[in-house]
Coordinates of C-alpha atoms and ligand atoms in Angstrom, one line a residue:
X246 CA 0.0 0.0 0.0
X247 CA 1.0 3.6 -0.3
X248 CA 1.7 5.1 3.1
X249 CA 0.3 8.4 2.0
X250 CA -3.2 8.4 0.4
X251 CA -3.2 8.4 -3.4
X252 CA -5.0 11.8 -3.8
X253 CA -2.5 13.4 -1.4
X254 CA 0.5 11.9 -3.3
X255 CA -0.9 13.0 -6.6
X256 CA -1.4 16.5 -5.2
X257 CA 2.2 16.7 -3.8
X258 CA 3.6 15.3 -7.1
X259 CA 1.7 18.1 -8.9
X260 CA 3.8 20.6 -6.9
X261 CA 7.1 18.9 -7.6
X262 CA 9.5 20.7 -9.8
X263 CA 12.5 18.7 -11.2
X264 CA 15.9 20.3 -10.6
X265 CA 16.7 20.4 -14.3
X266 CA 15.7 18.8 -17.7
X267 CA 18.4 16.1 -17.4
X268 CA 17.0 14.8 -14.1
X269 CA 13.4 15.1 -15.3
X270 CA 14.4 12.9 -18.3
X271 CA 16.4 10.5 -16.1
X272 CA 13.4 10.1 -13.7
X273 CA 11.1 9.3 -16.7
X274 CA 13.6 6.7 -18.0
X275 CA 14.0 5.1 -14.6
X276 CA 10.3 4.9 -14.0
X277 CA 9.7 3.4 -17.5
X278 CA 12.4 0.8 -16.9
X279 CA 11.3 0.1 -13.4
X280 CA 14.7 1.1 -12.0
X281 CA 14.1 2.1 -8.3
X282 CA 14.5 5.7 -7.6
X283 CA 13.8 8.1 -4.8
X284 CA 10.1 9.2 -4.8
X285 CA 9.3 12.8 -5.6
X286 CA 8.2 13.9 -2.2
X287 CA 11.2 12.2 -0.5
X288 CA 13.5 13.8 -3.0
X289 CA 12.1 17.3 -2.2
X290 CA 12.6 16.6 1.5
X291 CA 16.2 15.3 1.1
X292 CA 17.2 18.3 -1.2
X293 CA 15.8 20.7 1.5
X294 CA 17.9 18.9 4.2
X295 CA 21.0 19.3 1.9
X296 CA 20.3 23.0 1.7
X297 CA 20.3 23.2 5.5
X298 CA 23.2 20.9 6.1
X299 CA 25.5 22.0 3.3
X300 CA 27.6 18.8 3.5
X301 CA 31.1 18.6 2.1
X302 CA 31.1 14.9 1.9
X303 CA 28.2 12.7 1.0
X304 CA 28.0 8.9 1.3
X305 CA 25.2 7.1 -0.5
X306 CA 24.4 3.4 -0.1
X307 CA 22.4 2.2 -3.1
X308 CA 23.2 4.0 -6.4
X309 CA 20.9 2.3 -8.9
X310 CA 21.1 4.4 -12.0
X311 CA 22.8 7.3 -10.2
X312 CA 19.6 9.5 -10.1
X313 CA 19.8 10.6 -6.5
X314 CA 23.6 11.0 -6.5
X315 CA 23.3 13.4 -9.5
X316 CA 20.5 15.3 -7.7
X317 CA 22.8 15.6 -4.7
X318 CA 25.7 16.8 -6.8
X319 CA 23.6 19.4 -8.5
X320 CA 22.4 20.7 -5.2
X321 CA 25.8 20.6 -3.6
X322 CA 28.3 21.3 -6.4
X323 CA 31.2 21.6 -3.9
X324 CA 30.6 18.3 -2.2
X325 CA 32.4 15.0 -2.8
X326 CA 30.1 12.1 -3.2
X327 CA 30.8 8.4 -2.7
X328 CA 28.1 6.1 -3.8
X329 CA 28.0 2.3 -3.3
X330 CA 26.2 -0.1 -5.6
X331 CA 26.1 -3.9 -5.4
X332 CA 25.2 -4.5 -9.1
X333 CA 28.2 -3.9 -11.4
X334 CA 25.7 -3.4 -14.3
X335 CA 23.8 -0.7 -12.4
X336 CA 27.2 0.8 -11.3
X337 CA 28.2 1.1 -15.0
X338 CA 24.8 2.6 -16.0
X339 CA 25.2 5.1 -13.1
X340 CA 28.7 6.1 -14.3
X341 CA 27.3 6.8 -17.8
X342 CA 24.5 8.9 -16.4
X343 CA 26.9 10.8 -14.1
X344 CA 29.2 11.4 -17.1
X345 CA 26.3 12.7 -19.1
X346 CA 25.2 14.9 -16.2
X347 CA 28.7 16.4 -16.1
X348 CA 29.2 15.3 -12.5
X349 CA 32.1 12.8 -12.9
X350 CA 34.5 15.0 -11.0
X351 CA 32.4 14.9 -7.8
X352 CA 30.8 11.5 -7.7
X353 CA 32.7 8.2 -7.2
X354 CA 30.7 5.0 -7.8
X355 CA 32.1 2.0 -6.0
X356 CA 30.8 -1.4 -7.2
X357 CA 30.2 -4.4 -4.9
X358 CA 28.4 -5.1 -1.6
X359 CA 28.2 -1.9 0.4
X360 CA 29.0 -3.8 3.6
X361 CA 32.4 -4.7 2.1
X362 CA 33.0 -1.3 0.6
X363 CA 32.3 0.3 3.9
X364 CA 34.7 -1.9 5.7
X365 CA 37.4 -1.1 3.1
X366 CA 36.7 2.6 3.3
X367 CA 36.8 2.6 7.2
X368 CA 40.2 0.7 7.1
X369 CA 41.6 3.2 4.5
X370 CA 40.4 6.1 6.6
X371 CA 42.0 4.7 9.7
X372 CA 45.3 4.1 7.8
X373 CA 45.2 7.6 6.3
X374 CA 44.7 9.0 9.8
X375 CA 47.7 7.1 11.2
X376 CA 49.9 8.1 8.3
X377 CA 49.1 11.8 8.3
X378 CA 48.5 12.2 12.0
X379 CA 45.4 14.2 11.0
X380 CA 41.9 13.1 11.6
X381 CA 40.5 11.9 8.2
X382 CA 37.7 13.8 6.4
X383 CA 34.5 12.1 7.4
X384 CA 31.1 12.2 5.9
X385 CA 28.6 14.8 7.1
X386 CA 25.6 13.4 5.1
X387 CA 24.7 9.8 4.5
X388 CA 21.8 8.4 2.5
X389 CA 20.9 4.8 3.1
X390 CA 18.8 3.5 0.2
X391 CA 19.7 -0.2 -0.5
X392 CA 18.5 -3.7 0.6
X393 CA 16.0 -3.1 3.3
X394 CA 17.0 -6.1 5.3
X395 CA 20.5 -4.8 5.9
X396 CA 20.0 -1.2 7.0
X397 CA 21.5 -1.9 10.5
X398 CA 24.6 -3.4 8.9
X399 CA 24.9 -0.4 6.5
X400 CA 24.6 1.9 9.5
X401 CA 27.2 0.0 11.6
X402 CA 29.5 0.0 8.6
X403 CA 29.1 3.7 7.9
X404 CA 29.2 4.8 11.6
X405 CA 33.0 5.0 11.8
X406 CA 32.9 7.3 8.7
X407 CA 30.3 9.7 10.2
X408 CA 31.4 13.1 11.4
X409 CA 29.9 14.5 14.6
X410 CA 26.6 16.1 13.6
X411 CA 26.3 13.9 10.5
X412 CA 22.8 13.8 9.0
X413 CA 21.7 10.4 8.0
X414 CA 18.6 9.9 5.8
X415 CA 17.3 6.3 5.6
X416 CA 14.8 5.8 2.8
X417 CA 11.8 3.3 2.6
X418 CA 11.8 2.7 6.3
X419 CA 8.0 2.2 6.4
X420 CA 8.2 -0.3 3.6
X421 CA 4.6 0.2 2.2
X422 CA 3.2 0.2 5.7
X423 CA 4.6 -3.2 6.6
X424 CA 6.9 -1.8 9.3
X425 CA 4.0 -0.2 11.0
X426 CA 1.6 -3.2 11.0
X427 CA 1.6 -6.9 10.0
X428 CA -1.7 -6.3 8.3
X429 CA 0.2 -4.8 5.4
X430 CA 2.6 -7.8 5.0
X431 CA 1.4 -9.8 1.9
X432 CA 3.9 -12.6 2.1
X433 CA 5.8 -14.5 4.8
X434 CA 9.2 -13.8 3.3
X435 CA 8.7 -10.0 3.9
X436 CA 8.3 -10.7 7.6
X437 CA 12.1 -11.0 8.2
X438 CA 12.8 -7.8 6.4
X439 CA 10.0 -6.1 8.3
X440 CA 11.2 -7.3 11.7
X441 CA 14.7 -6.1 10.8
X442 CA 13.4 -2.7 9.8
X443 CA 11.4 -2.4 13.0
X444 CA 14.5 -3.2 15.0
X445 CA 16.5 -0.6 13.0
X446 CA 13.9 2.1 13.7
X447 CA 14.0 1.2 17.4
X448 CA 17.8 1.5 17.3
X449 CA 17.5 4.9 15.5
X450 CA 15.0 6.3 17.9
X451 CA 16.1 4.8 21.2
X452 CA 19.9 5.0 21.1
X453 CA 21.8 7.6 23.1
X454 CA 23.7 9.9 20.7
X455 CA 21.3 9.5 17.8
X456 CA 18.2 11.8 17.3
X457 CA 15.8 10.6 14.7
X458 CA 12.5 11.8 13.2
X459 CA 10.7 9.1 11.3
X460 CA 8.5 10.8 8.7
X461 CA 5.6 9.4 6.6
X462 CA 7.0 10.9 3.4
X463 CA 7.4 8.8 0.2
X464 CA 7.8 5.2 1.5
X465 CA 8.9 6.4 4.9
X466 CA 12.0 8.5 5.6
X467 CA 14.1 8.5 8.8
X468 CA 16.1 11.7 9.4
X469 CA 18.8 11.1 12.0
X470 CA 21.4 13.4 13.5
X471 CA 24.5 11.6 14.9
X472 CA 26.2 13.1 17.9
X473 CA 25.6 14.1 21.5
X474 CA 22.5 16.2 22.2
X475 CA 23.4 19.7 23.4
X476 CA 22.0 18.9 26.9
X477 CA 24.2 15.8 27.2
X478 CA 27.5 17.6 26.4
Ligands
LIG269 N1 19.4 5.8 -4.5 C1 18.9 5.5 -5.8 C2 18.0 4.2 -5.7 C3 18.7 3.0 -5.1 S1 17.7 1.6 -5.3 C4 18.1 6.6 -6.3 O1 17.2 7.2 -5.6 O2 18.3 7.0 -7.5 C5 18.6 0.4 -4.3 C6 19.9 0.0 -4.9 O3 20.6 -0.7 -3.9 C7 19.7 -1.1 -6.0 O4 20.4 -0.6 -7.2 C8 20.5 -2.3 -5.5 O5 21.2 -3.0 -6.4 C9 21.4 -1.7 -4.4 N2 21.8 -2.6 -3.4 C10 21.1 -3.6 -2.8 N3 21.8 -4.2 -1.8 C11 23.0 -3.6 -1.8 C12 24.2 -3.8 -1.1 N4 24.3 -4.8 -0.2 N5 25.3 -3.0 -1.4 C13 25.2 -2.0 -2.3 N6 24.1 -1.8 -3.0 C14 23.0 -2.6 -2.8
LIG270 MG1 14.4 4.3 -1.9

Protein backbone atom coordinates (compact mmCIF):
# COMPACT_ATOMS: atom_id res chain seq x y z
CA UNK A 1 0.00 0.00 0.00
CA UNK A 2 1.00 3.63 -0.31
CA UNK A 3 1.70 5.05 3.14
CA UNK A 4 0.27 8.41 2.01
CA UNK A 5 -3.21 8.35 0.42
CA UNK A 6 -3.23 8.45 -3.37
CA UNK A 7 -4.97 11.85 -3.80
CA UNK A 8 -2.45 13.44 -1.42
CA UNK A 9 0.51 11.88 -3.25
CA UNK A 10 -0.93 13.05 -6.57
CA UNK A 11 -1.35 16.55 -5.23
CA UNK A 12 2.18 16.65 -3.80
CA UNK A 13 3.56 15.32 -7.08
CA UNK A 14 1.74 18.11 -8.93
CA UNK A 15 3.78 20.59 -6.86
CA UNK A 16 7.08 18.86 -7.61
CA UNK A 17 9.54 20.67 -9.83
CA UNK A 18 12.52 18.74 -11.21
CA UNK A 19 15.95 20.28 -10.58
CA UNK A 20 16.69 20.37 -14.32
CA UNK A 21 15.72 18.80 -17.67
CA UNK A 22 18.39 16.11 -17.40
CA UNK A 23 17.04 14.83 -14.09
CA UNK A 24 13.44 15.08 -15.32
CA UNK A 25 14.37 12.88 -18.28
CA UNK A 26 16.38 10.45 -16.11
CA UNK A 27 13.43 10.11 -13.70
CA UNK A 28 11.15 9.31 -16.67
CA UNK A 29 13.60 6.71 -18.01
CA UNK A 30 14.04 5.07 -14.58
CA UNK A 31 10.30 4.92 -14.01
CA UNK A 32 9.72 3.41 -17.48
CA UNK A 33 12.44 0.81 -16.94
CA UNK A 34 11.28 0.08 -13.38
CA UNK A 35 14.65 1.14 -11.99
CA UNK A 36 14.14 2.06 -8.32
CA UNK A 37 14.46 5.75 -7.65
CA UNK A 38 13.75 8.10 -4.76
CA UNK A 39 10.08 9.20 -4.78
CA UNK A 40 9.34 12.83 -5.64
CA UNK A 41 8.21 13.93 -2.17
CA UNK A 42 11.16 12.16 -0.52
CA UNK A 43 13.51 13.83 -3.03
CA UNK A 44 12.10 17.27 -2.18
CA UNK A 45 12.63 16.62 1.52
CA UNK A 46 16.20 15.35 1.09
CA UNK A 47 17.23 18.26 -1.15
CA UNK A 48 15.83 20.65 1.45
CA UNK A 49 17.89 18.90 4.15
CA UNK A 50 20.97 19.27 1.95
CA UNK A 51 20.29 23.01 1.68
CA UNK A 52 20.26 23.20 5.47
CA UNK A 53 23.20 20.88 6.14
CA UNK A 54 25.47 22.04 3.28
CA UNK A 55 27.55 18.84 3.46
CA UNK A 56 31.09 18.63 2.13
CA UNK A 57 31.15 14.85 1.89
CA UNK A 58 28.18 12.68 1.04
CA UNK A 59 28.00 8.91 1.31
CA UNK A 60 25.23 7.08 -0.50
CA UNK A 61 24.42 3.39 -0.07
CA UNK A 62 22.44 2.18 -3.11
CA UNK A 63 23.22 3.99 -6.39
CA UNK A 64 20.90 2.26 -8.88
CA UNK A 65 21.10 4.45 -12.03
CA UNK A 66 22.75 7.35 -10.23
CA UNK A 67 19.65 9.54 -10.13
CA UNK A 68 19.81 10.56 -6.45
CA UNK A 69 23.61 10.98 -6.51
CA UNK A 70 23.29 13.37 -9.47
CA UNK A 71 20.49 15.27 -7.71
CA UNK A 72 22.78 15.65 -4.65
CA UNK A 73 25.71 16.80 -6.81
CA UNK A 74 23.60 19.45 -8.54
CA UNK A 75 22.37 20.71 -5.18
CA UNK A 76 25.84 20.63 -3.56
CA UNK A 77 28.32 21.31 -6.38
CA UNK A 78 31.24 21.58 -3.95
CA UNK A 79 30.56 18.27 -2.22
CA UNK A 80 32.44 15.02 -2.80
CA UNK A 81 30.05 12.12 -3.18
CA UNK A 82 30.84 8.43 -2.74
CA UNK A 83 28.07 6.07 -3.78
CA UNK A 84 28.02 2.29 -3.30
CA UNK A 85 26.20 -0.14 -5.60
CA UNK A 86 26.05 -3.94 -5.44
CA UNK A 87 25.22 -4.55 -9.09
CA UNK A 88 28.17 -3.91 -11.41
CA UNK A 89 25.71 -3.39 -14.26
CA UNK A 90 23.85 -0.67 -12.36
CA UNK A 91 27.16 0.85 -11.31
CA UNK A 92 28.15 1.11 -15.00
CA UNK A 93 24.80 2.65 -15.95
CA UNK A 94 25.21 5.12 -13.10
CA UNK A 95 28.72 6.07 -14.26
CA UNK A 96 27.35 6.75 -17.77
CA UNK A 97 24.52 8.89 -16.41
CA UNK A 98 26.90 10.76 -14.10
CA UNK A 99 29.20 11.44 -17.05
CA UNK A 100 26.27 12.72 -19.14
CA UNK A 101 25.17 14.94 -16.24
CA UNK A 102 28.69 16.43 -16.09
CA UNK A 103 29.21 15.25 -12.50
CA UNK A 104 32.09 12.78 -12.95
CA UNK A 105 34.50 14.98 -11.02
CA UNK A 106 32.44 14.93 -7.84
CA UNK A 107 30.81 11.46 -7.74
CA UNK A 108 32.67 8.18 -7.21
CA UNK A 109 30.71 4.99 -7.81
CA UNK A 110 32.12 1.96 -5.99
CA UNK A 111 30.77 -1.39 -7.21
CA UNK A 112 30.25 -4.36 -4.88
CA UNK A 113 28.42 -5.09 -1.64
CA UNK A 114 28.24 -1.88 0.39
CA UNK A 115 29.03 -3.83 3.56
CA UNK A 116 32.41 -4.74 2.12
CA UNK A 117 33.03 -1.32 0.57
CA UNK A 118 32.28 0.33 3.93
CA UNK A 119 34.74 -1.95 5.73
CA UNK A 120 37.39 -1.10 3.13
CA UNK A 121 36.66 2.63 3.35
CA UNK A 122 36.83 2.56 7.15
CA UNK A 123 40.17 0.70 7.06
CA UNK A 124 41.55 3.16 4.48
CA UNK A 125 40.44 6.13 6.58
CA UNK A 126 42.04 4.70 9.68
CA UNK A 127 45.30 4.05 7.83
CA UNK A 128 45.22 7.57 6.34
CA UNK A 129 44.69 9.05 9.81
CA UNK A 130 47.66 7.13 11.21
CA UNK A 131 49.88 8.05 8.28
CA UNK A 132 49.14 11.77 8.28
CA UNK A 133 48.52 12.16 12.00
CA UNK A 134 45.42 14.17 11.00
CA UNK A 135 41.85 13.06 11.57
CA UNK A 136 40.51 11.90 8.18
CA UNK A 137 37.75 13.84 6.44
CA UNK A 138 34.55 12.09 7.42
CA UNK A 139 31.08 12.23 5.88
CA UNK A 140 28.57 14.81 7.05
CA UNK A 141 25.63 13.40 5.06
CA UNK A 142 24.72 9.75 4.54
CA UNK A 143 21.84 8.39 2.46
CA UNK A 144 20.88 4.77 3.13
CA UNK A 145 18.78 3.46 0.23
CA UNK A 146 19.70 -0.17 -0.51
CA UNK A 147 18.53 -3.67 0.55
CA UNK A 148 15.96 -3.05 3.28
CA UNK A 149 16.96 -6.09 5.31
CA UNK A 150 20.48 -4.75 5.86
CA UNK A 151 20.01 -1.17 7.04
CA UNK A 152 21.47 -1.90 10.48
CA UNK A 153 24.60 -3.39 8.89
CA UNK A 154 24.89 -0.41 6.54
CA UNK A 155 24.57 1.92 9.52
CA UNK A 156 27.17 0.01 11.56
CA UNK A 157 29.54 -0.04 8.59
CA UNK A 158 29.08 3.68 7.94
CA UNK A 159 29.20 4.76 11.60
CA UNK A 160 33.04 5.00 11.78
CA UNK A 161 32.89 7.26 8.70
CA UNK A 162 30.34 9.70 10.17
CA UNK A 163 31.41 13.10 11.37
CA UNK A 164 29.94 14.48 14.63
CA UNK A 165 26.65 16.12 13.61
CA UNK A 166 26.32 13.95 10.52
CA UNK A 167 22.82 13.82 9.02
CA UNK A 168 21.70 10.36 7.99
CA UNK A 169 18.63 9.88 5.82
CA UNK A 170 17.28 6.33 5.60
CA UNK A 171 14.75 5.76 2.81
CA UNK A 172 11.85 3.30 2.57
CA UNK A 173 11.79 2.67 6.31
CA UNK A 174 8.00 2.23 6.44
CA UNK A 175 8.17 -0.27 3.58
CA UNK A 176 4.64 0.20 2.20
CA UNK A 177 3.23 0.25 5.73
CA UNK A 178 4.61 -3.19 6.60
CA UNK A 179 6.94 -1.78 9.26
CA UNK A 180 3.96 -0.23 11.04
CA UNK A 181 1.64 -3.22 10.98
CA UNK A 182 1.60 -6.91 10.04
CA UNK A 183 -1.72 -6.35 8.27
CA UNK A 184 0.24 -4.84 5.35
CA UNK A 185 2.61 -7.80 4.98
CA UNK A 186 1.41 -9.79 1.94
CA UNK A 187 3.93 -12.63 2.07
CA UNK A 188 5.80 -14.48 4.77
CA UNK A 189 9.19 -13.75 3.25
CA UNK A 190 8.69 -10.04 3.87
CA UNK A 191 8.30 -10.73 7.59
CA UNK A 192 12.06 -11.03 8.20
CA UNK A 193 12.83 -7.78 6.39
CA UNK A 194 10.00 -6.09 8.28
CA UNK A 195 11.25 -7.31 11.65
CA UNK A 196 14.73 -6.08 10.82
CA UNK A 197 13.39 -2.67 9.79
CA UNK A 198 11.40 -2.41 13.03
CA UNK A 199 14.50 -3.21 15.03
CA UNK A 200 16.51 -0.64 13.00
CA UNK A 201 13.92 2.08 13.69
CA UNK A 202 13.98 1.19 17.40
CA UNK A 203 17.77 1.55 17.27
CA UNK A 204 17.53 4.94 15.49
CA UNK A 205 14.96 6.31 17.92
CA UNK A 206 16.12 4.77 21.23
CA UNK A 207 19.93 4.99 21.06
CA UNK A 208 21.79 7.61 23.05
CA UNK A 209 23.69 9.90 20.68
CA UNK A 210 21.26 9.49 17.76
CA UNK A 211 18.25 11.76 17.34
CA UNK A 212 15.76 10.65 14.72
CA UNK A 213 12.52 11.83 13.21
CA UNK A 214 10.65 9.12 11.31
CA UNK A 215 8.49 10.77 8.67
CA UNK A 216 5.63 9.36 6.58
CA UNK A 217 7.04 10.87 3.39
CA UNK A 218 7.45 8.81 0.23
CA UNK A 219 7.84 5.24 1.48
CA UNK A 220 8.93 6.45 4.93
CA UNK A 221 12.04 8.53 5.58
CA UNK A 222 14.06 8.54 8.81
CA UNK A 223 16.13 11.67 9.40
CA UNK A 224 18.84 11.14 12.03
CA UNK A 225 21.44 13.42 13.54
CA UNK A 226 24.47 11.65 14.91
CA UNK A 227 26.24 13.14 17.89
CA UNK A 228 25.55 14.07 21.45
CA UNK A 229 22.48 16.17 22.19
CA UNK A 230 23.44 19.65 23.45
CA UNK A 231 22.02 18.87 26.92
CA UNK A 232 24.24 15.77 27.20
CA UNK A 233 27.47 17.59 26.40
N1 LIG B 1 19.40 5.85 -4.48
C1 LIG B 1 18.87 5.47 -5.79
C2 LIG B 1 18.00 4.23 -5.72
C3 LIG B 1 18.66 3.03 -5.09
S1 LIG B 1 17.70 1.56 -5.31
C4 LIG B 1 18.06 6.62 -6.35
O1 LIG B 1 17.20 7.15 -5.62
O2 LIG B 1 18.27 7.02 -7.49
C5 LIG B 1 18.58 0.44 -4.31
C6 LIG B 1 19.90 -0.04 -4.90
O3 LIG B 1 20.62 -0.66 -3.86
C7 LIG B 1 19.74 -1.09 -6.01
O4 LIG B 1 20.37 -0.60 -7.17
C8 LIG B 1 20.46 -2.32 -5.46
O5 LIG B 1 21.22 -3.01 -6.44
C9 LIG B 1 21.39 -1.69 -4.43
N2 LIG B 1 21.80 -2.62 -3.36
C10 LIG B 1 21.09 -3.60 -2.78
N3 LIG B 1 21.84 -4.22 -1.84
C11 LIG B 1 23.04 -3.62 -1.83
C12 LIG B 1 24.25 -3.84 -1.11
N4 LIG B 1 24.35 -4.81 -0.19
N5 LIG B 1 25.31 -3.04 -1.36
C13 LIG B 1 25.21 -2.04 -2.29
N6 LIG B 1 24.10 -1.81 -3.01
C14 LIG B 1 23.03 -2.59 -2.79
MG1 LIG C 1 14.44 4.35 -1.90
